[in-house]
Amino acid sequence: YHILILAQIVLTLKRSMENCVFCKIIKGELSAYKIDENELFCSFLSIGPLKSGHSLIIPKIHVDDFFEMEERSLQQILIYAKGISLALKKAFSPKSGKVGLMVAGLEVPHAHLHLIPMDSLEDLDFSNAGKASAEELKEIQQKILSVLN
């Protein structure tokens, strides 16, 4: 009986990974405006940005809920996010001098962090999300990459 339940859980997880937009980006099946990646994480621009430079950081291992990540991975993703946030500060010089970090997790069932160069607190309001064109995203990507490298 327990083996059947475990098999159902594994099958459900496999199906969710196969349909996960972020897993497809990691596998190269979908394109993204990547900023950086290492063996554990990938960072790319949001296609529905709140502000110019709005970036996402995802673990390369599929985890639905951010706080279901292992403790070591939680530590590592924040250390990784620090490097990306420094590049965003340098590239966009937000008026507040800060890059906001948000864990929402409702849009895509894959753990992710939002990094948003903030001029004010209103910059973290998802009702202000826009749509960026491919040209805008490519330009923003190049701006960030120029300060990362």
Coordinates of C-alpha atoms in Angstrom, one line a residue:
Y1 CA 0.0 0.0 0.0
H2 CA 2.8 2.5 0.9
I3 CA 4.6 1.6 -2.2
L4 CA 1.5 2.5 -4.3
I5 CA 1.2 5.9 -2.5
L6 CA 4.9 6.6 -3.1
A7 CA 4.6 5.6 -6.8
Q8 CA 1.6 8.0 -7.1
I9 CA 3.6 10.8 -5.5
V10 CA 6.5 10.2 -7.8
L11 CA 4.3 10.1 -10.9
T12 CA 2.5 13.4 -9.9
L13 CA 5.9 15.1 -9.3
K14 CA 7.2 13.9 -12.7
R15 CA 4.1 15.2 -14.5
S16 CA 4.4 18.6 -12.7
M17 CA 8.1 18.8 -13.7
E18 CA 7.3 17.9 -17.3
N19 CA 4.8 20.8 -17.5
C20 CA 6.8 23.3 -15.5
V21 CA 7.8 26.4 -17.5
F22 CA 10.9 26.9 -15.3
C23 CA 12.0 23.3 -15.7
K24 CA 11.7 23.7 -19.4
I25 CA 13.9 26.9 -19.3
I26 CA 16.5 24.9 -17.3
K27 CA 16.5 22.1 -19.9
G28 CA 16.8 24.6 -22.7
E29 CA 13.3 23.7 -24.1
L30 CA 12.1 27.3 -23.6
S31 CA 14.2 30.4 -24.1
A32 CA 14.7 33.0 -21.4
Y33 CA 16.8 36.2 -21.1
K34 CA 19.4 34.6 -18.8
I35 CA 21.6 36.7 -16.6
D36 CA 23.6 34.0 -14.9
E37 CA 23.6 30.4 -13.9
N38 CA 25.7 27.9 -12.0
E39 CA 25.2 24.2 -11.1
L40 CA 22.4 25.0 -8.6
F41 CA 20.6 28.1 -9.8
C42 CA 19.5 30.1 -12.8
S43 CA 18.7 33.8 -13.0
F44 CA 16.8 35.4 -15.8
L45 CA 14.6 38.4 -16.5
S46 CA 10.9 38.4 -15.7
I47 CA 8.7 38.6 -18.9
G48 CA 6.1 40.5 -16.7
P49 CA 8.4 42.9 -15.0
L50 CA 7.4 45.3 -12.2
K51 CA 10.5 47.4 -13.0
S52 CA 13.3 47.4 -15.5
G53 CA 15.7 44.7 -14.3
H54 CA 13.1 42.6 -12.5
S55 CA 14.8 39.2 -12.4
L56 CA 13.9 35.7 -11.2
I57 CA 16.2 33.2 -9.5
I58 CA 15.2 29.5 -9.6
P59 CA 16.8 26.3 -8.2
K60 CA 17.6 23.9 -11.0
I61 CA 15.9 21.1 -8.9
H62 CA 12.2 21.3 -9.2
V63 CA 10.6 22.3 -5.8
D64 CA 7.1 23.6 -5.8
D65 CA 7.2 25.7 -2.6
F66 CA 10.2 27.9 -1.8
F67 CA 10.2 26.9 1.8
E68 CA 10.3 23.2 0.9
M69 CA 13.8 23.6 -0.3
E70 CA 16.5 22.0 1.9
E71 CA 18.1 24.4 4.4
R72 CA 21.5 24.3 2.6
S73 CA 19.8 25.3 -0.7
L74 CA 17.9 28.1 1.1
Q75 CA 21.3 29.5 2.3
Q76 CA 22.9 29.1 -1.1
I77 CA 20.1 30.7 -3.1
L78 CA 20.3 33.8 -0.9
I79 CA 24.1 34.0 -1.4
Y80 CA 23.6 33.6 -5.1
A81 CA 20.9 36.3 -5.1
K82 CA 23.3 38.7 -3.4
G83 CA 25.6 38.7 -6.4
I84 CA 22.7 39.2 -8.8
S85 CA 21.3 42.0 -6.6
L86 CA 24.7 43.8 -6.6
A87 CA 24.7 43.7 -10.4
L88 CA 21.1 45.1 -10.5
K89 CA 22.0 47.9 -8.2
K90 CA 25.0 48.8 -10.4
A91 CA 23.1 48.5 -13.7
F92 CA 19.9 50.4 -12.6
S93 CA 20.9 52.7 -9.6
P94 CA 17.5 52.4 -7.9
K95 CA 16.5 55.6 -6.0
S96 CA 16.1 53.7 -2.8
G97 CA 19.6 52.2 -3.2
K98 CA 18.0 48.8 -2.7
V99 CA 16.9 45.7 -4.6
G100 CA 13.7 44.2 -3.3
L101 CA 13.5 40.5 -2.7
M102 CA 10.1 38.7 -2.8
V103 CA 8.9 35.1 -2.6
A104 CA 5.4 34.9 -4.0
G105 CA 5.3 31.6 -5.7
L106 CA 1.7 31.8 -7.1
E107 CA 2.5 32.3 -10.8
V108 CA 4.6 29.2 -11.5
P109 CA 4.7 26.1 -9.4
H110 CA 8.5 26.1 -9.1
A111 CA 10.3 27.8 -6.2
H112 CA 11.6 31.2 -7.2
L113 CA 12.8 34.6 -5.9
H114 CA 11.9 37.9 -7.5
L115 CA 14.7 40.6 -7.4
I116 CA 13.4 44.0 -8.2
P117 CA 15.5 47.3 -8.3
M118 CA 13.3 49.5 -6.1
D119 CA 12.7 53.2 -6.3
S120 CA 9.9 52.9 -3.7
L121 CA 7.8 50.3 -1.9
E122 CA 5.1 50.6 -4.7
D123 CA 7.6 48.9 -7.0
L124 CA 6.8 45.6 -5.3
D125 CA 3.1 45.7 -6.2
F126 CA 2.3 42.9 -8.6
S127 CA -0.7 44.7 -9.9
N128 CA 1.8 47.1 -11.6
A129 CA 3.3 44.2 -13.6
G130 CA 3.9 45.1 -17.3
K131 CA 4.8 43.2 -20.4
A132 CA 8.3 43.8 -21.9
S133 CA 9.0 43.4 -25.5
A134 CA 11.8 41.1 -26.7
E135 CA 13.9 44.1 -27.7
E136 CA 13.5 45.7 -24.2
L137 CA 14.4 42.4 -22.5
K138 CA 17.5 41.9 -24.7
E139 CA 18.6 45.5 -23.9
I140 CA 18.1 45.0 -20.2
Q141 CA 19.8 41.7 -20.3
Q142 CA 22.9 43.2 -22.0
K143 CA 22.9 46.1 -19.4
I144 CA 23.0 43.6 -16.5
L145 CA 25.6 41.3 -18.2
S146 CA 27.9 44.3 -18.8
V147 CA 28.2 44.9 -15.1
L148 CA 28.4 41.2 -14.2
N149 CA 31.3 40.5 -16.4

